[in-house]
Amino acid sequence: MIEWWQAALLALLQGLTEFLPISSSAHLLLPSMLLGWPDQGLVFDVAVHVGTLTAVSLYFWRDLWVLAEGGWDALRAGQMNEHSREILYLALATVPAVIVGFALNDVMDSLRSLPVIASTTILFALLLAYADRRVGTVPSDNVGNWRVALMIGCAQAIAPIPGTSRSGITITAGLLLGLSRHAAARFSFLLSIPIILGAALLKVSDLLGADTAVDLPLVLLGTATAAVSAYGCIALFLRLIEAVGMLPFVIYRLLLGAVLCLLWWT
């Protein structure tokens, strides 16, 4: 069982890295490797997922409300509008990840090793750098058609490969497909809501079949810490990316990849 301060640090790491394009799996691997920390357990995994889901839902509550209203108006009118289209784009982009998640879940878990995470951390850093350099002078402020949504969804489907970063690969795809940095990040974050919810529900189903003790204070600490750190991270990231671009995150990923390679080789 992890200590309370370990839980706080792991939840902080989860909240900060869930939405930045820097790979949460790479960061959560380091405490166990470098410090020999025990596995946080399934209950704690659910707690931090609930925290990050709460954060992204609260940050985008206005967008979600507008989408819900627009979807309801489209149903009543029997005619599509821009909000109902975005709902369909988000649903379509979720499908590839769901298919891959169910079909290849065990395969993805078997890839959770230091060589894989080090390699993907560096590889997708370089791809993000390339995508960011290709941002046009007049990028699109929204996902314009179902093909773009589906391609972003296909990119998200490879996110379970450890070290990839779900936000990183979806933002990269969005940039390559002509979206602005803000539009790519916004779509990526909205797209995370069904994915995080689905992952949390799967973990809850696993938890129901296990005889696991629940340390409620530890669970609440993990949920709250992940939620606060993730909310602040989303807010800061969206404010900064138009000014600084993705280069700081590319450099960080390359440095992290170098550290992981050193750990691998030593």
PDB file of C-alpha atoms in Angstrom:
ATOM      1  CA  MET A   1       0.000   0.000   0.000  1.00  0.00           C
ATOM      2  CA  ILE A   2       1.357   3.423  -0.901  1.00  0.00           C
ATOM      3  CA  GLU A   3       1.774   6.180   1.688  1.00  0.00           C
ATOM      4  CA  TRP A   4      -0.330   9.347   1.606  1.00  0.00           C
ATOM      5  CA  TRP A   5       2.550  11.499   0.307  1.00  0.00           C
ATOM      6  CA  GLN A   6       3.244   8.968  -2.435  1.00  0.00           C
ATOM      7  CA  ALA A   7      -0.438   9.040  -3.364  1.00  0.00           C
ATOM      8  CA  ALA A   8      -0.383  12.840  -3.498  1.00  0.00           C
ATOM      9  CA  LEU A   9       2.686  12.878  -5.754  1.00  0.00           C
ATOM     10  CA  LEU A  10       1.336  10.195  -8.093  1.00  0.00           C
ATOM     11  CA  ALA A  11      -2.015  11.962  -8.356  1.00  0.00           C
ATOM     12  CA  LEU A  12      -0.223  15.243  -9.050  1.00  0.00           C
ATOM     13  CA  LEU A  13       1.794  13.559 -11.798  1.00  0.00           C
ATOM     14  CA  GLN A  14      -1.363  12.034 -13.276  1.00  0.00           C
ATOM     15  CA  GLY A  15      -3.173  15.364 -13.277  1.00  0.00           C
ATOM     16  CA  LEU A  16      -0.278  17.262 -14.827  1.00  0.00           C
ATOM     17  CA  THR A  17       0.589  14.699 -17.485  1.00  0.00           C
ATOM     18  CA  GLU A  18      -2.881  13.465 -18.504  1.00  0.00           C
ATOM     19  CA  PHE A  19      -3.524  16.467 -20.733  1.00  0.00           C
ATOM     20  CA  LEU A  20      -0.037  17.727 -21.588  1.00  0.00           C
ATOM     21  CA  PRO A  21       1.514  16.070 -24.668  1.00  0.00           C
ATOM     22  CA  ILE A  22       4.286  14.479 -22.600  1.00  0.00           C
ATOM     23  CA  SER A  23       3.014  10.950 -21.762  1.00  0.00           C
ATOM     24  CA  SER A  24       1.603  10.092 -18.354  1.00  0.00           C
ATOM     25  CA  SER A  25       2.817   6.473 -18.567  1.00  0.00           C
ATOM     26  CA  ALA A  26       6.448   7.592 -18.857  1.00  0.00           C
ATOM     27  CA  HIS A  27       6.163   9.721 -15.731  1.00  0.00           C
ATOM     28  CA  LEU A  28       4.271   7.191 -13.650  1.00  0.00           C
ATOM     29  CA  LEU A  29       6.926   4.590 -14.461  1.00  0.00           C
ATOM     30  CA  LEU A  30       9.745   6.633 -12.916  1.00  0.00           C
ATOM     31  CA  PRO A  31       8.753   6.513  -9.211  1.00  0.00           C
ATOM     32  CA  SER A  32       8.511   2.720  -9.222  1.00  0.00           C
ATOM     33  CA  MET A  33      11.760   2.344 -11.162  1.00  0.00           C
ATOM     34  CA  LEU A  34      13.888   4.933  -9.395  1.00  0.00           C
ATOM     35  CA  LEU A  35      12.436   4.769  -5.892  1.00  0.00           C
ATOM     36  CA  GLY A  36      11.001   1.260  -5.747  1.00  0.00           C
ATOM     37  CA  TRP A  37       7.485   2.451  -4.903  1.00  0.00           C
ATOM     38  CA  PRO A  38       4.764  -0.215  -4.756  1.00  0.00           C
ATOM     39  CA  ASP A  39       1.998  -0.366  -7.334  1.00  0.00           C
ATOM     40  CA  GLN A  40      -0.724   2.132  -6.464  1.00  0.00           C
ATOM     41  CA  GLY A  41      -3.492  -0.418  -6.979  1.00  0.00           C
ATOM     42  CA  LEU A  42      -6.736  -0.498  -8.907  1.00  0.00           C
ATOM     43  CA  VAL A  43      -8.724   1.625  -6.442  1.00  0.00           C
ATOM     44  CA  PHE A  44      -6.239   4.461  -6.704  1.00  0.00           C
ATOM     45  CA  ASP A  45      -6.245   4.181 -10.519  1.00  0.00           C
ATOM     46  CA  VAL A  46     -10.005   4.711 -10.487  1.00  0.00           C
ATOM     47  CA  ALA A  47      -9.641   7.654  -8.102  1.00  0.00           C
ATOM     48  CA  VAL A  48      -7.195   9.589 -10.280  1.00  0.00           C
ATOM     49  CA  HIS A  49      -9.250   8.844 -13.404  1.00  0.00           C
ATOM     50  CA  VAL A  50     -12.298  10.315 -11.667  1.00  0.00           C
ATOM     51  CA  GLY A  51     -10.189  13.332 -10.742  1.00  0.00           C
ATOM     52  CA  THR A  52      -8.990  14.043 -14.274  1.00  0.00           C
ATOM     53  CA  LEU A  53     -12.466  13.414 -15.700  1.00  0.00           C
ATOM     54  CA  THR A  54     -13.896  15.902 -13.218  1.00  0.00           C
ATOM     55  CA  ALA A  55     -11.287  18.478 -14.176  1.00  0.00           C
ATOM     56  CA  VAL A  56     -11.834  18.352 -17.940  1.00  0.00           C
ATOM     57  CA  SER A  57     -15.619  18.266 -17.533  1.00  0.00           C
ATOM     58  CA  LEU A  58     -15.606  21.312 -15.250  1.00  0.00           C
ATOM     59  CA  TYR A  59     -13.228  23.261 -17.475  1.00  0.00           C
ATOM     60  CA  PHE A  60     -15.328  22.645 -20.586  1.00  0.00           C
ATOM     61  CA  TRP A  61     -18.748  22.702 -18.919  1.00  0.00           C
ATOM     62  CA  ARG A  62     -19.888  25.629 -21.073  1.00  0.00           C
ATOM     63  CA  ASP A  63     -18.832  23.830 -24.252  1.00  0.00           C
ATOM     64  CA  LEU A  64     -20.561  20.659 -23.085  1.00  0.00           C
ATOM     65  CA  TRP A  65     -23.726  22.586 -22.243  1.00  0.00           C
ATOM     66  CA  VAL A  66     -23.752  24.279 -25.648  1.00  0.00           C
ATOM     67  CA  LEU A  67     -23.200  20.933 -27.359  1.00  0.00           C
ATOM     68  CA  ALA A  68     -26.021  19.349 -25.382  1.00  0.00           C
ATOM     69  CA  GLU A  69     -28.405  22.205 -26.195  1.00  0.00           C
ATOM     70  CA  GLY A  70     -27.400  22.147 -29.848  1.00  0.00           C
ATOM     71  CA  GLY A  71     -27.840  18.391 -30.024  1.00  0.00           C
ATOM     72  CA  TRP A  72     -31.309  18.631 -28.479  1.00  0.00           C
ATOM     73  CA  ASP A  73     -32.292  21.436 -30.870  1.00  0.00           C
ATOM     74  CA  ALA A  74     -31.107  19.324 -33.815  1.00  0.00           C
ATOM     75  CA  LEU A  75     -33.208  16.376 -32.644  1.00  0.00           C
ATOM     76  CA  ARG A  76     -36.323  18.527 -32.286  1.00  0.00           C
ATOM     77  CA  ALA A  77     -35.813  20.245 -35.632  1.00  0.00           C
ATOM     78  CA  GLY A  78     -34.810  17.070 -37.432  1.00  0.00           C
ATOM     79  CA  GLN A  79     -31.903  18.978 -38.944  1.00  0.00           C
ATOM     80  CA  MET A  80     -28.173  19.015 -38.215  1.00  0.00           C
ATOM     81  CA  ASN A  81     -26.486  22.098 -36.802  1.00  0.00           C
ATOM     82  CA  GLU A  82     -22.856  22.878 -35.995  1.00  0.00           C
ATOM     83  CA  HIS A  83     -23.153  21.569 -32.430  1.00  0.00           C
ATOM     84  CA  SER A  84     -24.808  18.286 -33.361  1.00  0.00           C
ATOM     85  CA  ARG A  85     -22.109  17.813 -36.012  1.00  0.00           C
ATOM     86  CA  GLU A  86     -19.400  18.260 -33.402  1.00  0.00           C
ATOM     87  CA  ILE A  87     -21.102  15.674 -31.194  1.00  0.00           C
ATOM     88  CA  LEU A  88     -21.075  13.251 -34.112  1.00  0.00           C
ATOM     89  CA  TYR A  89     -17.420  14.060 -34.843  1.00  0.00           C
ATOM     90  CA  LEU A  90     -16.490  13.347 -31.205  1.00  0.00           C
ATOM     91  CA  ALA A  91     -18.465  10.093 -31.259  1.00  0.00           C
ATOM     92  CA  LEU A  92     -16.879   9.025 -34.543  1.00  0.00           C
ATOM     93  CA  ALA A  93     -13.391   9.847 -33.296  1.00  0.00           C
ATOM     94  CA  THR A  94     -13.997   7.725 -30.191  1.00  0.00           C
ATOM     95  CA  VAL A  95     -14.853   4.553 -32.125  1.00  0.00           C
ATOM     96  CA  PRO A  96     -11.310   3.527 -33.229  1.00  0.00           C
ATOM     97  CA  ALA A  97      -9.975   3.780 -29.676  1.00  0.00           C
ATOM     98  CA  VAL A  98     -12.843   1.670 -28.343  1.00  0.00           C
ATOM     99  CA  ILE A  99     -12.238  -1.019 -30.970  1.00  0.00           C
ATOM    100  CA  VAL A 100      -8.497  -1.127 -30.364  1.00  0.00           C
ATOM    101  CA  GLY A 101      -8.958  -0.951 -26.601  1.00  0.00           C
ATOM    102  CA  PHE A 102     -11.142  -4.042 -26.527  1.00  0.00           C
ATOM    103  CA  ALA A 103      -9.236  -5.970 -29.192  1.00  0.00           C
ATOM    104  CA  LEU A 104      -5.654  -5.271 -28.133  1.00  0.00           C
ATOM    105  CA  ASN A 105      -5.810  -4.372 -24.436  1.00  0.00           C
ATOM    106  CA  ASP A 106      -3.630  -7.291 -23.335  1.00  0.00           C
ATOM    107  CA  VAL A 107      -1.134  -6.609 -26.119  1.00  0.00           C
ATOM    108  CA  MET A 108      -0.789  -2.967 -25.100  1.00  0.00           C
ATOM    109  CA  ASP A 109      -0.199  -3.944 -21.465  1.00  0.00           C
ATOM    110  CA  SER A 110       2.582  -6.297 -22.538  1.00  0.00           C
ATOM    111  CA  LEU A 111       4.362  -3.344 -24.171  1.00  0.00           C
ATOM    112  CA  ARG A 112       4.692  -1.477 -20.862  1.00  0.00           C
ATOM    113  CA  SER A 113       8.469  -1.671 -20.679  1.00  0.00           C
ATOM    114  CA  LEU A 114      11.282   0.841 -20.419  1.00  0.00           C
ATOM    115  CA  PRO A 115      12.621   0.348 -23.989  1.00  0.00           C
ATOM    116  CA  VAL A 116       9.172   0.856 -25.517  1.00  0.00           C
ATOM    117  CA  ILE A 117       8.343   3.921 -23.421  1.00  0.00           C
ATOM    118  CA  ALA A 118      11.746   5.509 -24.064  1.00  0.00           C
ATOM    119  CA  SER A 119      11.465   4.932 -27.811  1.00  0.00           C
ATOM    120  CA  THR A 120       7.901   6.204 -28.168  1.00  0.00           C
ATOM    121  CA  THR A 121       8.579   9.228 -25.970  1.00  0.00           C
ATOM    122  CA  ILE A 122      11.311  10.345 -28.385  1.00  0.00           C
ATOM    123  CA  LEU A 123       9.606   9.267 -31.614  1.00  0.00           C
ATOM    124  CA  PHE A 124       6.348  11.090 -30.927  1.00  0.00           C
ATOM    125  CA  ALA A 125       8.218  14.143 -29.678  1.00  0.00           C
ATOM    126  CA  LEU A 126       9.810  14.449 -33.118  1.00  0.00           C
ATOM    127  CA  LEU A 127       6.439  13.928 -34.829  1.00  0.00           C
ATOM    128  CA  LEU A 128       4.879  16.644 -32.645  1.00  0.00           C
ATOM    129  CA  ALA A 129       7.715  19.001 -33.572  1.00  0.00           C
ATOM    130  CA  TYR A 130       7.125  18.324 -37.265  1.00  0.00           C
ATOM    131  CA  ALA A 131       3.385  18.876 -36.920  1.00  0.00           C
ATOM    132  CA  ASP A 132       3.864  22.122 -35.016  1.00  0.00           C
ATOM    133  CA  ARG A 133       6.198  23.495 -37.688  1.00  0.00           C
ATOM    134  CA  ARG A 134       3.514  22.814 -40.300  1.00  0.00           C
ATOM    135  CA  VAL A 135       0.854  24.981 -38.649  1.00  0.00           C
ATOM    136  CA  GLY A 136      -0.362  27.225 -41.457  1.00  0.00           C
ATOM    137  CA  THR A 137      -0.811  30.973 -41.462  1.00  0.00           C
ATOM    138  CA  VAL A 138      -4.611  30.534 -41.479  1.00  0.00           C
ATOM    139  CA  PRO A 139      -5.275  27.286 -39.589  1.00  0.00           C
ATOM    140  CA  SER A 140      -8.812  26.022 -39.075  1.00  0.00           C
ATOM    141  CA  ASP A 141     -10.577  26.796 -35.788  1.00  0.00           C
ATOM    142  CA  ASN A 142     -12.732  23.667 -35.858  1.00  0.00           C
ATOM    143  CA  VAL A 143     -12.926  20.106 -37.122  1.00  0.00           C
ATOM    144  CA  GLY A 144     -14.494  20.759 -40.486  1.00  0.00           C
ATOM    145  CA  ASN A 145     -15.651  17.302 -41.572  1.00  0.00           C
ATOM    146  CA  TRP A 146     -16.016  13.693 -40.519  1.00  0.00           C
ATOM    147  CA  ARG A 147     -12.811  12.620 -42.272  1.00  0.00           C
ATOM    148  CA  VAL A 148     -10.696  14.877 -40.063  1.00  0.00           C
ATOM    149  CA  ALA A 149     -12.513  13.608 -36.961  1.00  0.00           C
ATOM    150  CA  LEU A 150     -12.014   9.982 -37.977  1.00  0.00           C
ATOM    151  CA  MET A 151      -8.304  10.479 -38.681  1.00  0.00           C
ATOM    152  CA  ILE A 152      -7.808  12.090 -35.272  1.00  0.00           C
ATOM    153  CA  GLY A 153      -9.705   9.130 -33.821  1.00  0.00           C
ATOM    154  CA  CYS A 154      -7.423   6.684 -35.620  1.00  0.00           C
ATOM    155  CA  ALA A 155      -4.427   8.528 -34.173  1.00  0.00           C
ATOM    156  CA  GLN A 156      -5.968   8.247 -30.712  1.00  0.00           C
ATOM    157  CA  ALA A 157      -6.304   4.488 -31.221  1.00  0.00           C
ATOM    158  CA  ILE A 158      -2.523   4.086 -30.952  1.00  0.00           C
ATOM    159  CA  ALA A 159      -2.371   6.110 -27.730  1.00  0.00           C
ATOM    160  CA  PRO A 160      -2.510   2.962 -25.514  1.00  0.00           C
ATOM    161  CA  ILE A 161       1.042   2.200 -26.673  1.00  0.00           C
ATOM    162  CA  PRO A 162       2.998   3.255 -23.565  1.00  0.00           C
ATOM    163  CA  GLY A 163       4.877   6.525 -23.950  1.00  0.00           C
ATOM    164  CA  THR A 164       2.731   7.803 -26.824  1.00  0.00           C
ATOM    165  CA  SER A 165       0.554  10.306 -24.894  1.00  0.00           C
ATOM    166  CA  ARG A 166      -3.124  10.394 -25.810  1.00  0.00           C
ATOM    167  CA  SER A 167      -3.255  14.194 -25.862  1.00  0.00           C
ATOM    168  CA  GLY A 168       0.066  14.359 -27.677  1.00  0.00           C
ATOM    169  CA  ILE A 169      -0.908  12.081 -30.555  1.00  0.00           C
ATOM    170  CA  THR A 170      -4.367  13.618 -31.024  1.00  0.00           C
ATOM    171  CA  ILE A 171      -2.982  17.171 -30.969  1.00  0.00           C
ATOM    172  CA  THR A 172      -0.273  16.099 -33.419  1.00  0.00           C
ATOM    173  CA  ALA A 173      -2.901  14.645 -35.743  1.00  0.00           C
ATOM    174  CA  GLY A 174      -5.030  17.772 -35.469  1.00  0.00           C
ATOM    175  CA  LEU A 175      -2.101  20.009 -36.368  1.00  0.00           C
ATOM    176  CA  LEU A 176      -1.154  17.829 -39.328  1.00  0.00           C
ATOM    177  CA  LEU A 177      -4.758  18.022 -40.542  1.00  0.00           C
ATOM    178  CA  GLY A 178      -4.775  21.817 -40.554  1.00  0.00           C
ATOM    179  CA  LEU A 179      -6.242  22.733 -37.153  1.00  0.00           C
ATOM    180  CA  SER A 180      -4.930  25.607 -35.078  1.00  0.00           C
ATOM    181  CA  ARG A 181      -3.095  24.725 -31.864  1.00  0.00           C
ATOM    182  CA  HIS A 182      -6.059  25.804 -29.746  1.00  0.00           C
ATOM    183  CA  ALA A 183      -8.599  23.931 -31.886  1.00  0.00           C
ATOM    184  CA  ALA A 184      -6.483  20.766 -31.899  1.00  0.00           C
ATOM    185  CA  ALA A 185      -6.042  20.905 -28.113  1.00  0.00           C
ATOM    186  CA  ARG A 186      -9.739  21.665 -27.488  1.00  0.00           C
ATOM    187  CA  PHE A 187     -10.899  18.739 -29.628  1.00  0.00           C
ATOM    188  CA  SER A 188      -8.328  16.484 -27.966  1.00  0.00           C
ATOM    189  CA  PHE A 189      -9.526  17.447 -24.491  1.00  0.00           C
ATOM    190  CA  LEU A 190     -13.214  17.029 -25.333  1.00  0.00           C
ATOM    191  CA  LEU A 191     -12.346  13.687 -26.904  1.00  0.00           C
ATOM    192  CA  SER A 192     -10.699  12.636 -23.650  1.00  0.00           C
ATOM    193  CA  ILE A 193     -14.014  12.727 -21.762  1.00  0.00           C
ATOM    194  CA  PRO A 194     -15.543   9.515 -23.198  1.00  0.00           C
ATOM    195  CA  ILE A 195     -12.128   7.831 -23.202  1.00  0.00           C
ATOM    196  CA  ILE A 196     -11.360   8.578 -19.538  1.00  0.00           C
ATOM    197  CA  LEU A 197     -14.933   7.710 -18.568  1.00  0.00           C
ATOM    198  CA  GLY A 198     -14.703   4.396 -20.407  1.00  0.00           C
ATOM    199  CA  ALA A 199     -11.326   3.567 -18.829  1.00  0.00           C
ATOM    200  CA  ALA A 200     -12.672   4.377 -15.365  1.00  0.00           C
ATOM    201  CA  LEU A 201     -15.751   2.204 -15.874  1.00  0.00           C
ATOM    202  CA  LEU A 202     -13.602  -0.717 -17.041  1.00  0.00           C
ATOM    203  CA  LYS A 203     -11.443  -0.384 -13.942  1.00  0.00           C
ATOM    204  CA  VAL A 204     -14.548  -0.211 -11.753  1.00  0.00           C
ATOM    205  CA  SER A 205     -15.843  -3.434 -13.343  1.00  0.00           C
ATOM    206  CA  ASP A 206     -12.501  -5.096 -12.569  1.00  0.00           C
ATOM    207  CA  LEU A 207     -12.665  -3.708  -9.049  1.00  0.00           C
ATOM    208  CA  LEU A 208     -16.129  -5.157  -8.430  1.00  0.00           C
ATOM    209  CA  GLY A 209     -14.779  -8.615  -9.067  1.00  0.00           C
ATOM    210  CA  ALA A 210     -11.871  -8.200  -6.675  1.00  0.00           C
ATOM    211  CA  ASP A 211     -11.743  -8.325  -2.899  1.00  0.00           C
ATOM    212  CA  THR A 212      -9.931  -5.039  -2.447  1.00  0.00           C
ATOM    213  CA  ALA A 213      -9.856  -2.880   0.665  1.00  0.00           C
ATOM    214  CA  VAL A 214     -10.635   0.791   0.110  1.00  0.00           C
ATOM    215  CA  ASP A 215      -8.672   3.449   1.984  1.00  0.00           C
ATOM    216  CA  LEU A 216     -11.230   6.259   1.609  1.00  0.00           C
ATOM    217  CA  PRO A 217      -8.986   9.174   2.745  1.00  0.00           C
ATOM    218  CA  LEU A 218      -6.303   8.038   0.284  1.00  0.00           C
ATOM    219  CA  VAL A 219      -8.881   7.749  -2.506  1.00  0.00           C
ATOM    220  CA  LEU A 220     -10.261  11.235  -1.805  1.00  0.00           C
ATOM    221  CA  LEU A 221      -6.740  12.668  -1.686  1.00  0.00           C
ATOM    222  CA  GLY A 222      -5.904  11.117  -5.053  1.00  0.00           C
ATOM    223  CA  THR A 223      -9.131  12.290  -6.662  1.00  0.00           C
ATOM    224  CA  ALA A 224      -8.848  15.857  -5.378  1.00  0.00           C
ATOM    225  CA  THR A 225      -5.152  16.227  -6.194  1.00  0.00           C
ATOM    226  CA  ALA A 226      -5.578  14.858  -9.715  1.00  0.00           C
ATOM    227  CA  ALA A 227      -8.613  17.080 -10.311  1.00  0.00           C
ATOM    228  CA  VAL A 228      -6.993  20.338  -9.141  1.00  0.00           C
ATOM    229  CA  SER A 229      -3.690  19.735 -10.913  1.00  0.00           C
ATOM    230  CA  ALA A 230      -5.390  18.645 -14.152  1.00  0.00           C
ATOM    231  CA  TYR A 231      -7.722  21.664 -14.161  1.00  0.00           C
ATOM    232  CA  GLY A 232      -4.827  24.079 -13.672  1.00  0.00           C
ATOM    233  CA  CYS A 233      -2.803  22.265 -16.303  1.00  0.00           C
ATOM    234  CA  ILE A 234      -5.574  22.517 -18.927  1.00  0.00           C
ATOM    235  CA  ALA A 235      -6.120  26.221 -18.225  1.00  0.00           C
ATOM    236  CA  LEU A 236      -2.419  27.085 -18.429  1.00  0.00           C
ATOM    237  CA  PHE A 237      -1.769  24.919 -21.478  1.00  0.00           C
ATOM    238  CA  LEU A 238      -4.563  26.480 -23.541  1.00  0.00           C
ATOM    239  CA  ARG A 239      -3.369  29.969 -22.620  1.00  0.00           C
ATOM    240  CA  LEU A 240       0.248  29.288 -23.537  1.00  0.00           C
ATOM    241  CA  ILE A 241       0.209  27.211 -26.708  1.00  0.00           C
ATOM    242  CA  GLU A 242      -0.662  29.992 -29.143  1.00  0.00           C
ATOM    243  CA  ALA A 243       2.251  32.041 -27.793  1.00  0.00           C
ATOM    244  CA  VAL A 244       4.925  29.381 -27.277  1.00  0.00           C
ATOM    245  CA  GLY A 245       3.755  26.560 -29.549  1.00  0.00           C
ATOM    246  CA  MET A 246       4.664  22.951 -28.836  1.00  0.00           C
ATOM    247  CA  LEU A 247       8.447  23.354 -28.764  1.00  0.00           C
ATOM    248  CA  PRO A 248       8.793  23.386 -24.943  1.00  0.00           C
ATOM    249  CA  PHE A 249       6.917  20.097 -24.739  1.00  0.00           C
ATOM    250  CA  VAL A 250       8.981  18.614 -27.566  1.00  0.00           C
ATOM    251  CA  ILE A 251      12.211  19.540 -25.763  1.00  0.00           C
ATOM    252  CA  TYR A 252      10.875  18.156 -22.495  1.00  0.00           C
ATOM    253  CA  ARG A 253       9.889  14.876 -24.137  1.00  0.00           C
ATOM    254  CA  LEU A 254      13.307  14.531 -25.758  1.00  0.00           C
ATOM    255  CA  LEU A 255      15.025  15.118 -22.407  1.00  0.00           C
ATOM    256  CA  LEU A 256      12.695  12.656 -20.698  1.00  0.00           C
ATOM    257  CA  GLY A 257      13.353  10.128 -23.442  1.00  0.00           C
ATOM    258  CA  ALA A 258      17.088  10.587 -22.944  1.00  0.00           C
ATOM    259  CA  VAL A 259      16.718   9.938 -19.194  1.00  0.00           C
ATOM    260  CA  LEU A 260      14.672   6.809 -19.881  1.00  0.00           C
ATOM    261  CA  CYS A 261      17.305   5.604 -22.358  1.00  0.00           C
ATOM    262  CA  LEU A 262      20.010   6.082 -19.720  1.00  0.00           C
ATOM    263  CA  LEU A 263      17.965   4.055 -17.247  1.00  0.00           C
ATOM    264  CA  TRP A 264      17.482   1.393 -19.893  1.00  0.00           C
ATOM    265  CA  TRP A 265      21.175   1.133 -20.713  1.00  0.00           C
ATOM    266  CA  THR A 266      22.423   1.186 -17.107  1.00  0.00           C
TER     267      THR A 266
END
